[in-house]
Short mmCIF file of C-alpha atoms in Angstrom, two decimals:
data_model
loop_
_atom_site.label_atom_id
_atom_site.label_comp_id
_atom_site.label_asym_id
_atom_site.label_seq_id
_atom_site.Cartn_x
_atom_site.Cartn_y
_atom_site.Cartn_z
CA UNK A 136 62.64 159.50 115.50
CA UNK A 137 61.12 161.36 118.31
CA UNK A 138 60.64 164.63 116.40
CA UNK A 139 58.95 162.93 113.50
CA UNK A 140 56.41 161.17 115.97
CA UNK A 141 56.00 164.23 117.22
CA UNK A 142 54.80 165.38 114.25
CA UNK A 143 52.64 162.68 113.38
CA UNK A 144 50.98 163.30 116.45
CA UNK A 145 49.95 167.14 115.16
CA UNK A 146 49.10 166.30 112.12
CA UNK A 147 46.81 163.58 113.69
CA UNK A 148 45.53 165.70 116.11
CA UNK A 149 44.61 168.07 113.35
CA UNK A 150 43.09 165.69 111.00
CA UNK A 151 41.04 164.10 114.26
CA UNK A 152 39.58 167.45 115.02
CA UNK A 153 38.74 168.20 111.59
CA UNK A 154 36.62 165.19 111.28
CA UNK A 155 35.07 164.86 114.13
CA UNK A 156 34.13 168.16 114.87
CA UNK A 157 31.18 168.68 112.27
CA UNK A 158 30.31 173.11 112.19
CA UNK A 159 34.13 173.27 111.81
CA UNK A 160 35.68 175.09 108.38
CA UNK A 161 38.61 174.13 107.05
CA UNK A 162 40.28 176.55 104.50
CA UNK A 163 43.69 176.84 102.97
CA UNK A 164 46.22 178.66 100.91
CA UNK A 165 49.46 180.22 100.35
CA UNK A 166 51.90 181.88 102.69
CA UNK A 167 54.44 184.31 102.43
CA UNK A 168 57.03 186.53 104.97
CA UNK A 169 60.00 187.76 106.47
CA UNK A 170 62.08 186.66 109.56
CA UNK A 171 64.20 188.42 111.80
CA UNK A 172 66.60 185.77 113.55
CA UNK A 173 68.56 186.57 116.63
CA UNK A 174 71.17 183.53 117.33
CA UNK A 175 71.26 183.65 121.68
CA UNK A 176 74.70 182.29 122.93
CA UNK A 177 74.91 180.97 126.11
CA UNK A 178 78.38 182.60 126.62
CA UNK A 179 79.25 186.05 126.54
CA UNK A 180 82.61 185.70 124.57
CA UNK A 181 79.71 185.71 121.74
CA UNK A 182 77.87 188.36 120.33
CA UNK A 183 75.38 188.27 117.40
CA UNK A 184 73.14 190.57 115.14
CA UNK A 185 69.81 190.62 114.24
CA UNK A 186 69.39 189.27 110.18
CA UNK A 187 66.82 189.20 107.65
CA UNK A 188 65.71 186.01 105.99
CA UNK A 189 62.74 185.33 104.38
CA UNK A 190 59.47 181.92 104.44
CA UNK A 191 57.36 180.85 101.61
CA UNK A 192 54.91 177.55 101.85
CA UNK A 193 51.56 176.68 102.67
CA UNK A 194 48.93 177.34 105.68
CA UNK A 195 45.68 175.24 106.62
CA UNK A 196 42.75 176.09 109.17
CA UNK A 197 40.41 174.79 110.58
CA UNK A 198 37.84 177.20 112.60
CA UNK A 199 35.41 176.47 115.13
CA UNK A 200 32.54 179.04 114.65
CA UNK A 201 30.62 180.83 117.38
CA UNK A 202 33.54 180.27 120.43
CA UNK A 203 36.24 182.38 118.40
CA UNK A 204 38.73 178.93 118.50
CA UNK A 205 40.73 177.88 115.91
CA UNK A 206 44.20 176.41 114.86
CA UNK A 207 46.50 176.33 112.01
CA UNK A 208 49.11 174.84 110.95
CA UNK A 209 51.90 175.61 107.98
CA UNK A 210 54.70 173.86 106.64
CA UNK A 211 56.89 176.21 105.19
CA UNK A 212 60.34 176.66 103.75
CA UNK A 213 62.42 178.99 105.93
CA UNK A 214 65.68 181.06 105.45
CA UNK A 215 67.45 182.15 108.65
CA UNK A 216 70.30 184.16 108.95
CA UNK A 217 72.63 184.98 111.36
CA UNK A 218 75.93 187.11 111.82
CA UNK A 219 78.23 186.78 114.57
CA UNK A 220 81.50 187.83 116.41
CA UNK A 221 83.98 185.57 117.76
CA UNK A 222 87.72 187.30 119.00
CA UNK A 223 86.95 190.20 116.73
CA UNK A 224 85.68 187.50 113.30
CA UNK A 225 82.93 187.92 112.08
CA UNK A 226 80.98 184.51 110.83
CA UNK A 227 77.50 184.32 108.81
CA UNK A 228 75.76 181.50 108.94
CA UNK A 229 72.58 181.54 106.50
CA UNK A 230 70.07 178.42 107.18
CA UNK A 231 67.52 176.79 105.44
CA UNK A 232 64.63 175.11 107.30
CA UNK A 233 61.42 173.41 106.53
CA UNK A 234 59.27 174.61 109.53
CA UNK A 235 55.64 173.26 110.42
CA UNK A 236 54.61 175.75 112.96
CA UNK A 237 50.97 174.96 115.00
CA UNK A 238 49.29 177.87 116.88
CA UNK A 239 46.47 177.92 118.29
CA UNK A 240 44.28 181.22 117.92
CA UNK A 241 41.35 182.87 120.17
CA UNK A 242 39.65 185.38 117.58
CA UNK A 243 38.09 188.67 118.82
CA UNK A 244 34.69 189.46 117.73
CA UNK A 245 34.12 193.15 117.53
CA UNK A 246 30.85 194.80 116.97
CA UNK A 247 30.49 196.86 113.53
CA UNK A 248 34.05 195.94 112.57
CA UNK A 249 34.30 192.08 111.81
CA UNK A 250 32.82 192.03 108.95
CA UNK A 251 36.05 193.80 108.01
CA UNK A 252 39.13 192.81 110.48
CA UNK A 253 38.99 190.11 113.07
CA UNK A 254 41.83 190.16 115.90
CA UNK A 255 43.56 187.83 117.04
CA UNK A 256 46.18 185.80 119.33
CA UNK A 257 48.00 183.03 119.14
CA UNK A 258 50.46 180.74 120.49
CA UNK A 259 52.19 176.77 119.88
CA UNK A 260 54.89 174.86 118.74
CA UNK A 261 56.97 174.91 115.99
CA UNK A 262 59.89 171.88 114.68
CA UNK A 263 62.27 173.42 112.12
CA UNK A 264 64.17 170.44 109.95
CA UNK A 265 67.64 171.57 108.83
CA UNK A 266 67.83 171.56 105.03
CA UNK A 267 71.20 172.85 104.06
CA UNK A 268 73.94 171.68 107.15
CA UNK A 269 76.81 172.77 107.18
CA UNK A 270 79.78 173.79 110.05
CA UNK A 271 80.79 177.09 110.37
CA UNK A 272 84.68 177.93 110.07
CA UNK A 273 85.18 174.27 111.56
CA UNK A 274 83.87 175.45 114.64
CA UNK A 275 80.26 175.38 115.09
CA UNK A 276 77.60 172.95 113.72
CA UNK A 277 74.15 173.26 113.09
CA UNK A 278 71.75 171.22 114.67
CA UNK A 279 69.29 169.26 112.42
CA UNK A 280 66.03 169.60 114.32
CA UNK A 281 64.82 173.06 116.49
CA UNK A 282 61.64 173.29 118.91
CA UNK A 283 60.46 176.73 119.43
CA UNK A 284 57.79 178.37 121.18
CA UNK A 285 55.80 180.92 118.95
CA UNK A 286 53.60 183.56 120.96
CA UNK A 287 51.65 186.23 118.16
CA UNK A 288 49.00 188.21 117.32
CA UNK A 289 47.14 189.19 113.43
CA UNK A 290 44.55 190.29 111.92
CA UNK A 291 42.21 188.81 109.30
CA UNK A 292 40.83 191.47 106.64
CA UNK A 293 37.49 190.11 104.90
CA UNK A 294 37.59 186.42 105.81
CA UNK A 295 40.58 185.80 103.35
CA UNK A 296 43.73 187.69 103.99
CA UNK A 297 45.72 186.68 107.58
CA UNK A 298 48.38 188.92 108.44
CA UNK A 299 50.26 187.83 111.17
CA UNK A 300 53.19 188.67 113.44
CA UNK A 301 54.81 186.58 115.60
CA UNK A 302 58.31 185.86 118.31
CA UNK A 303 59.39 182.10 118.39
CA UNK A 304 61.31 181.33 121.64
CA UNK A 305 64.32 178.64 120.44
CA UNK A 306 63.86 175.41 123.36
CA UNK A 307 66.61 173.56 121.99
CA UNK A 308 70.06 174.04 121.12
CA UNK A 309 70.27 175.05 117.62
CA UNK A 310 73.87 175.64 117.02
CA UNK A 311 76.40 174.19 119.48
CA UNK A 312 80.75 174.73 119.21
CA UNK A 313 82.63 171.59 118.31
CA UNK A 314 86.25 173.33 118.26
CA UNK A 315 88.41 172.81 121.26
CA UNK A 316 88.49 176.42 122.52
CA UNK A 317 84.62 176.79 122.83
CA UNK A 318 83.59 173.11 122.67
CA UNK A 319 85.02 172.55 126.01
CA UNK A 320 83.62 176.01 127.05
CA UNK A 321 79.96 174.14 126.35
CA UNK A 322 79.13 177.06 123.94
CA UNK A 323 75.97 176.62 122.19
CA UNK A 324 73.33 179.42 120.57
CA UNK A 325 69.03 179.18 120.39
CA UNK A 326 67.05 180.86 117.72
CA UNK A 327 64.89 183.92 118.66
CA UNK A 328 63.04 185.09 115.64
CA UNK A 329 60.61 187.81 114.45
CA UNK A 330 58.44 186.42 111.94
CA UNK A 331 55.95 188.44 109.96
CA UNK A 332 53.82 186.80 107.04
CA UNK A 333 50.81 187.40 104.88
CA UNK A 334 48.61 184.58 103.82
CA UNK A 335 45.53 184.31 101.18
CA UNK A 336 42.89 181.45 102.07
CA UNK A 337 40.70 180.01 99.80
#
């Protein structure tokens, strides 16, 4: 309940500035990329590998001309995989997601060169919902909802195509041990995650 009023509370606070502030531009479209997920264990006895998954969904803006501000947000359908080693086992776990990352950008403005490519950085919040739960050997559990951090950078080529890289910092527990062995050990893993996508706005 307090994730999805969390949410609400974006969306409004998207919708607000979108209306009331009257030189803004709102534009849209589809999005597309790769992730790179990195499952952190608190423990040691744990070790994981770096995975490919992949994100498809949508992205909207809305830009405040002039200042270089503006803010997006996405809601997107993410796959996250992860491989790890427990007493010489190996265990995948492959996770789906629907993610609605915010970040808010500064934009450079570059002499001679905007026209073409506009810089930027960003950073904000992201809440991933768990679409496809499942426990892992018996042993592990995914979490239904994960907060992250997302700090980035891009670059937008002729006003339409946003390329766009970017590390999300897991805040909450997004896979925790319910076994005996590491249950009562308090073993539990956070996301860290590459995420590299490509978006056209209309």
């Amino acid at each position: 309940m307090k994730s999805i009023k969390a949410i609400m509370l974006v969306l409004a606070f998207i919708v607000c500035a979108t209306t009331f502030t009257a030189d803004a531009q709102f534009r849209f479209g589809p999005k597309v990329g790769l992730t790179v997920n990195d499952m952190h264990f608190n423990k040691s006895v744990l070790d994981s590998d770096n995975q490919t998954g992949w994100t498809a969904g949508v992205m909207g803006e809305f830009t405040i001309p002039v200042i270089g501000i503006s803010a997006d947000l996405s809601a997107m359908y993410v796959r996250r995989n992860a491989k790890f080693l427990a007493e010489q086992e190996i265990s995948k776990d492959n996770r789906s997601y629907i993610e609605l990352p915010l970040n808010f950008r500064y934009n450079f403005s570059l002499p001679l060169i905007s026209k073409v490519v506009v810089p930027y950085l960003g950073v904000g919040p992201s809440v991933s919902f768990l679409t496809s739960r499942k426990n892992i050997h018996d042993a592990y559990r995914n979490r239904s909802v994960d907060w992250a951090l997302n700090f980035g950078f891009g670059l937008r080529f002729l006003s339409y195509i946003d390329i766009n890289a970017r590390y999300g910092l897991g805040l909450t527990k997004a896979v925790r041990a319910i076994d005996d062995e590491y249950g009562k050990a308090g073993i539990e893993g956070k996301n860290r995650y590459w995420t590299i996508t490509a978006a056209y706005l209309f």
